[in-house]
Amino acid sequence: MSFDLVFFGGTGDLTWRKLMPALFQAFRHGKLPEGGRILAVARDEMPDERYREWLKERFREVEGSKRPSEEEFERFAAQVFYRRMDLSQPEHYQRLKEWLGERQADTVVLYLATSPHLFTQICEQLGAAGLNEPRVRVVLEKPLGHDLASAQQINKVVRSVFSESQAFRIDHYLGKPSVQNLMALRFGNALFEPLWHRESIANIQITLAESLGVGTRGPFYDGTGALRDMVQNHALQLLTMIAMEPPSSNDADAIRDEKLKVLRALKPFTPDSVARDVVRGQYRAGTVDGKAVVGYLDEAKVPADSRTETFVALRTEVQNWRWAGVPFYLRTGKRLAARDAQIVVNFRPVPHPIFPGANRPNQLVIKLQPEDGLELRLQAAKGGAHGEALAPVSLDLDFDKAFAADRVGAYERLLLDAIAGRLNLFVRSDEQEQAWRWVEPILDAWAQDPAGPRTYSAGSWGPPAASALVAREGFSWAEEQ
């Protein structure tokens, strides 16, 4: 299958840090379809060879094992081209159309790796140039909007140019192998699904923690915050995959229909419930990995009076028969104690304990990063004496070891899916808008709250109020157990 893949923003960080290395890995693994061309477009003027040299220099910053050899890069770079393009000029889109028309590839993928405020302009120009025929797909990188109204405006313009089946809204968390295994875990095995309901599960915790600060992203992050950056997309997508009903098939729309039902069933927030069930924080100076780090307000290009949250913890419920009354706790933040993304399913205690001591309930831990796997925590007898207390044991599965030869990165998987036209791991417009609809009351309540975010020390697990949020119902976060 021949394809042309165009990166708008071809000299931007996303392209050289994530997208080009992911494409190279697909090339190295022999999974990139033959007969492909990769075109980077940006404002700078340079010939193909100069862009290839520039990209080669950038590849030196890629993780060692994923860095190409000289010979590998030469073969990969032979597929890479560059064109100068001013995204505001209609004639430049016509030149792009002519370039794409040189050979009429089976598939054309247009990846908008630009600032989101350019999405509507680019899509309108693509439509005006006729670059929206059925073989064309457009990939939209997050964040898709700043609130519900802006998301709806982007979707309105995209729909005026492309059909829904041509629009690939990317959330790179959905490309992670461990996230893909959520579907396999639930719907490919008979073991867990009979227990996947309120009678067996006490609570579910989703943690997306980072030990890094905002770094050079201060201006972007200060206008975004943790709720928009991580909860509205990544955390809610994980919640839908954990809570959804079994789809009728593995078809993209069957899956996305069930995810949308979960989003619509989420308990809506009111000003009172935001005050009670949502904790926002902002990191101050502290210590991470034994090194002193500055607070958020001292980061580069962050306003000294910023009220932007770098941490969010919240409690919600899915109001349906399967999950009625089961708390879902979501937590994300910068400068936390560890880089740790995981989903913890806490099961209810046995109804009638017969062993002495504290019998801890079972847990299923779905590890997303830095490890990638499953851990099932059980209770077992050591066999040392009659009437002994049970001890915790774990069944631990490391996917990287189990499937070492077949693992692919998130962006590698999603780029290959976009080329192949597989929509399963991409977000539909109604999903995206419903997520914004659920998040907006939190943003509105914060805008009226004079108190601002609570502070927490860098290197901690966030404000103490986040622990109190869970302890209120007799639970605790995984690291506190």
XYZ file of N, CA, C and O in Angstrom, residues 364-471:
432
model
N -5.918 -5.408 41.724
C -5.369 -5.585 40.386
C -4.724 -4.257 40.005
O -5.405 -3.220 39.980
N -3.427 -4.276 39.729
C -2.697 -3.065 39.368
C -2.320 -3.169 37.890
O -1.608 -4.094 37.484
N -2.819 -2.242 37.114
C -2.508 -2.178 35.686
C -1.459 -1.088 35.518
O -1.744 0.096 35.689
N -0.236 -1.479 35.209
C 0.894 -0.551 35.152
C 1.049 -0.015 33.734
O 1.126 -0.781 32.768
N 1.112 1.312 33.630
C 1.230 1.963 32.332
C 2.636 2.488 32.078
O 3.144 2.400 30.964
N 3.261 3.086 33.091
C 4.639 3.547 32.986
C 5.177 3.812 34.390
O 4.391 4.081 35.295
N 6.508 3.703 34.622
C 7.528 3.322 33.648
C 7.502 1.838 33.297
O 7.996 1.440 32.253
N 6.955 1.016 34.200
C 6.778 -0.391 33.876
C 5.506 -0.570 33.066
O 4.626 0.281 33.061
N 5.396 -1.700 32.422
C 4.259 -1.966 31.550
C 3.802 -3.392 31.823
O 4.448 -4.350 31.390
N 2.729 -3.544 32.607
C 2.321 -4.900 32.941
C 1.128 -4.948 33.870
O 0.413 -3.956 34.064
N 0.937 -6.102 34.466
C -0.172 -6.357 35.390
C 0.374 -6.970 36.664
O 1.297 -7.787 36.630
N -0.205 -6.575 37.782
C 0.137 -7.203 39.057
C -1.156 -7.513 39.789
O -1.985 -6.626 40.002
N -1.330 -8.774 40.155
C -2.495 -9.205 40.910
C -2.044 -9.515 42.329
O -1.216 -10.403 42.555
N -2.559 -8.755 43.294
C -2.140 -8.892 44.687
C -3.166 -9.723 45.452
O -4.337 -9.351 45.540
N -2.696 -10.826 46.008
C -3.552 -11.797 46.690
C -3.075 -12.006 48.119
O -2.067 -11.448 48.544
N -3.797 -12.860 48.855
C -3.407 -13.280 50.198
C -3.133 -14.782 50.170
O -3.859 -15.535 49.523
N -2.081 -15.194 50.866
C -1.721 -16.624 50.865
C -1.148 -17.008 52.220
O -0.649 -16.168 52.968
N -1.240 -18.315 52.522
C -0.667 -18.848 53.760
C 0.754 -19.329 53.505
O 1.022 -20.010 52.515
N 1.668 -18.958 54.400
C 3.058 -19.415 54.258
C 3.197 -20.898 54.549
O 4.142 -21.547 54.107
N 2.262 -21.424 55.316
C 2.320 -22.849 55.658
C 3.229 -23.136 56.822
O 3.714 -24.252 57.000
N 3.466 -22.108 57.678
C 4.401 -22.293 58.786
C 3.764 -22.874 60.042
O 4.420 -23.579 60.799
N 2.492 -22.572 60.275
C 1.864 -23.039 61.513
C 0.355 -22.962 61.368
O -0.176 -22.240 60.526
N -0.348 -23.717 62.237
C -1.808 -23.686 62.236
C -2.286 -22.315 62.732
O -1.762 -21.753 63.686
N -3.289 -21.773 62.062
C -3.889 -20.526 62.492
C -3.054 -19.302 62.208
O -3.272 -18.250 62.823
N -2.090 -19.413 61.297
C -1.249 -18.251 60.994
C -2.032 -17.205 60.197
O -3.020 -17.511 59.524
N -1.574 -15.968 60.285
C -2.161 -14.893 59.495
C -1.709 -15.027 58.043
O -0.617 -15.531 57.747
N -2.547 -14.575 57.140
C -2.199 -14.613 55.724
C -1.195 -13.515 55.400
O -1.150 -12.475 56.046
N -0.409 -13.770 54.367
C 0.605 -12.808 53.931
C 0.318 -12.396 52.490
O -0.181 -13.191 51.691
N 0.625 -11.150 52.137
C 0.392 -10.718 50.751
C 1.392 -11.327 49.775
O 2.585 -11.430 50.080
N 0.903 -11.741 48.633
C 1.744 -12.244 47.546
C 1.267 -11.601 46.244
O 0.131 -11.120 46.157
N 2.127 -11.600 45.250
C 1.780 -10.953 43.984
C 2.066 -11.864 42.803
O 3.080 -12.579 42.793
N 1.165 -11.830 41.847
C 1.411 -12.413 40.533
C 1.726 -11.243 39.611
O 0.873 -10.374 39.385
N 2.953 -11.193 39.125
C 3.437 -10.014 38.420
C 3.782 -10.371 36.980
O 4.605 -11.262 36.739
N 3.166 -9.686 36.040
C 3.422 -9.919 34.613
C 4.043 -8.673 34.013
O 3.443 -7.591 34.049
N 5.249 -8.817 33.475
C 5.948 -7.731 32.799
C 5.766 -7.932 31.294
O 6.328 -8.850 30.708
N 4.956 -7.066 30.665
C 4.681 -7.230 29.234
C 5.934 -7.076 28.389
O 6.076 -7.715 27.354
N 6.853 -6.199 28.810
C 8.063 -5.992 28.023
C 8.898 -7.266 27.945
O 9.564 -7.527 26.947
N 8.898 -8.052 29.025
C 9.633 -9.319 29.012
C 8.836 -10.407 28.300
O 9.388 -11.227 27.564
N 7.528 -10.424 28.524
C 6.695 -11.473 27.928
C 6.603 -11.353 26.418
O 6.530 -12.353 25.698
N 6.575 -10.094 25.923
C 6.409 -9.863 24.484
C 7.538 -8.996 23.940
O 7.318 -8.090 23.151
N 8.771 -9.282 24.367
C 9.893 -8.395 24.067
C 10.056 -8.113 22.582
O 10.375 -6.990 22.174
N 9.822 -9.105 21.735
C 10.089 -8.941 20.305
C 8.991 -8.180 19.585
O 9.196 -7.712 18.463
N 7.821 -8.070 20.179
C 6.669 -7.538 19.453
C 6.148 -6.210 19.976
O 5.117 -5.735 19.538
N 6.851 -5.579 20.902
C 6.355 -4.349 21.493
C 6.590 -3.161 20.567
O 7.631 -3.037 19.933
N 5.622 -2.285 20.495
C 5.778 -1.050 19.723
C 5.361 0.121 20.601
O 4.532 -0.025 21.499
N 5.950 1.275 20.358
C 5.627 2.460 21.123
C 4.269 3.014 20.745
O 3.676 2.655 19.728
N 3.784 3.966 21.589
C 2.439 4.507 21.393
C 2.312 5.219 20.055
O 1.385 4.964 19.276
N 3.226 6.151 19.774
C 3.126 6.898 18.521
C 3.371 6.010 17.313
O 2.764 6.204 16.254
N 4.242 5.020 17.458
C 4.462 4.082 16.349
C 3.161 3.364 16.002
O 2.774 3.282 14.823
N 2.476 2.867 17.013
C 1.215 2.156 16.777
C 0.170 3.084 16.158
O -0.527 2.723 15.202
N 0.052 4.292 16.693
C -0.987 5.202 16.214
C -0.708 5.700 14.801
O -1.639 5.863 13.995
N 0.548 5.934 14.466
C 0.882 6.349 13.103
C 0.564 5.235 12.111
O 0.009 5.478 11.035
N 0.895 4.000 12.467
C 0.584 2.870 11.587
C -0.922 2.698 11.444
O -1.418 2.391 10.352
N -1.663 2.918 12.532
C -3.124 2.814 12.461
C -3.708 3.911 11.580
O -4.665 3.681 10.831
N -3.155 5.119 11.667
C -3.648 6.207 10.827
C -3.402 5.907 9.356
O -4.268 6.144 8.502
N -2.232 5.376 9.037
C -1.927 5.013 7.650
C -2.875 3.919 7.168
O -3.363 3.947 6.026
N -3.170 2.965 8.045
C -4.042 1.840 7.672
C -5.522 2.186 7.758
O -6.371 1.415 7.305
N -5.863 3.340 8.368
C -7.264 3.735 8.477
C -8.007 3.092 9.624
O -9.238 3.039 9.603
N -7.281 2.616 10.653
C -7.926 1.986 11.806
C -8.221 3.047 12.866
O -7.312 3.667 13.403
N -9.492 3.224 13.199
C -9.924 4.302 14.090
C -10.102 3.871 15.549
O -10.440 4.698 16.392
N -9.875 2.592 15.861
C -10.186 2.081 17.199
C -9.547 2.874 18.322
O -10.159 3.078 19.378
N -8.309 3.334 18.145
C -7.565 3.995 19.213
C -7.575 5.522 19.078
O -6.745 6.200 19.676
N -8.513 6.042 18.304
C -8.647 7.490 18.156
C -9.993 7.938 18.722
O -10.924 7.142 18.846
N -10.071 9.210 19.060
C -11.218 9.745 19.800
C -12.215 10.377 18.838
O -11.841 11.187 17.991
N -13.482 10.013 18.978
C -14.531 10.572 18.137
C -14.932 11.953 18.673
O -14.794 12.231 19.866
N -15.483 12.787 17.811
C -15.790 14.166 18.209
C -16.792 14.228 19.362
O -16.662 15.068 20.265
N -17.798 13.346 19.361
C -18.789 13.420 20.440
C -18.192 12.987 21.780
O -18.577 13.492 22.834
N -17.236 12.062 21.756
C -16.510 11.710 22.983
C -15.760 12.918 23.526
O -15.834 13.241 24.723
N -15.017 13.545 22.639
C -14.185 14.667 23.036
C -15.031 15.802 23.613
O -14.709 16.377 24.658
N -16.139 16.112 22.961
C -16.985 17.199 23.428
C -17.660 16.856 24.756
O -17.826 17.714 25.624
N -18.058 15.590 24.932
C -18.683 15.196 26.192
C -17.691 15.281 27.344
O -18.060 15.654 28.468
N -16.423 14.967 27.077
C -15.395 15.099 28.116
C -15.242 16.561 28.530
O -15.151 16.873 29.728
N -15.242 17.468 27.557
C -15.177 18.895 27.890
C -16.426 19.329 28.671
O -16.344 20.120 29.619
N -17.571 18.804 28.284
C -18.830 19.171 28.953
C -18.780 18.789 30.433
O -19.304 19.504 31.300
N -18.144 17.660 30.734
C -18.052 17.187 32.117
C -17.030 18.003 32.915
O -17.217 18.270 34.102
N -15.954 18.422 32.250
C -14.872 19.130 32.924
C -15.207 20.605 33.181
O -14.760 21.186 34.182
N -16.002 21.199 32.315
C -16.218 22.651 32.391
C -16.737 23.169 33.740
O -16.309 24.229 34.186
N -17.665 22.475 34.426
C -18.104 23.000 35.728
C -16.958 23.133 36.741
O -17.016 23.997 37.621
N -15.946 22.287 36.622
C -14.781 22.419 37.507
C -14.041 23.708 37.187
O -13.687 24.484 38.081
N -13.806 23.952 35.905
C -13.126 25.186 35.493
C -13.915 26.415 35.920
O -13.341 27.406 36.400
N -15.230 26.358 35.760
C -16.075 27.493 36.139
C -16.013 27.758 37.647
O -15.943 28.914 38.088
N -16.046 26.677 38.436
C -15.997 26.834 39.893
C -14.650 27.409 40.329
O -14.588 28.278 41.219
N -13.581 26.958 39.708
C -12.254 27.480 40.052
C -12.134 28.966 39.720
O -11.484 29.715 40.434
N -12.754 29.354 38.611
C -12.687 30.760 38.217
C -13.326 31.671 39.259
O -12.970 32.846 39.372
N -14.277 31.126 40.034
C -14.972 31.909 41.061
C -14.377 31.723 42.457
O -14.866 32.314 43.423
N -13.327 30.897 42.558
C -12.754 30.562 43.865
C -11.562 31.468 44.159
O -10.529 31.365 43.486
N -11.666 32.364 45.135
C -10.552 33.277 45.424
C -9.355 32.583 46.066
O -8.255 33.144 46.096
N -9.549 31.381 46.585
C -8.477 30.710 47.328
C -7.339 30.245 46.427
O -6.177 30.240 46.822
N -7.641 29.823 45.211
C -6.609 29.322 44.322
C -6.145 27.925 44.712
O -6.681 27.301 45.635
N -5.126 27.399 44.036
C -4.664 26.039 44.326
C -3.914 25.943 45.645
O -3.278 26.901 46.097
N -3.993 24.776 46.282
C -3.199 24.498 47.480
C -1.755 24.222 47.051
O -1.523 23.659 45.983
N -0.804 24.552 47.865
C 0.583 24.261 47.526
C 0.980 22.890 48.073
O 0.404 22.394 49.044
N 1.961 22.293 47.416
C 2.545 21.032 47.883
C 4.026 21.029 47.536
O 4.458 21.673 46.576
N 4.799 20.339 48.343
C 6.241 20.295 48.125
C 6.564 19.432 46.913
O 6.031 18.322 46.769
N 7.445 19.933 46.055
C 7.944 19.095 44.960
C 8.584 17.851 45.575
O 9.305 17.921 46.562
N 8.301 16.692 44.968
C 8.807 15.430 45.496
C 7.856 14.720 46.432
O 8.147 13.624 46.912
N 6.686 15.324 46.686
C 5.651 14.680 47.504
C 4.586 14.093 46.578
O 4.719 14.105 45.360
N 3.496 13.599 47.171
C 2.381 13.063 46.384
C 1.216 14.058 46.302
O 0.085 13.673 46.101
N 1.529 15.348 46.447
C 0.485 16.356 46.303
C 0.004 16.879 47.636
O 0.502 16.503 48.708
N -0.984 17.753 47.633
C -1.512 18.328 48.877
C -2.106 17.250 49.780
O -2.682 16.259 49.290
N -1.993 17.411 51.100
C -2.625 16.454 52.031
C -4.113 16.272 51.774
O -4.667 15.205 52.061
N -4.771 17.297 51.236
C -6.208 17.190 50.973
C -6.526 16.070 49.992
O -7.641 15.539 49.995
N -5.562 15.694 49.137
C -5.795 14.595 48.201
C -5.906 13.265 48.931
O -6.700 12.395 48.551
N -5.110 13.097 49.986
C -5.220 11.884 50.805
C -6.522 11.882 51.597
O -7.179 10.845 51.744
N -6.896 13.070 52.092
C -8.147 13.174 52.849
C -9.355 12.868 51.968
O -10.355 12.303 52.441
N -9.272 13.230 50.687
C -10.364 12.971 49.746
C -10.698 11.484 49.686
O -11.872 11.086 49.656
N -9.663 10.639 49.695
C -9.847 9.188 49.604
C -10.142 8.595 50.972
O -10.971 7.688 51.113
N -9.472 9.131 52.013
C -9.640 8.595 53.369
C -11.047 8.805 53.892
O -11.503 8.070 54.779
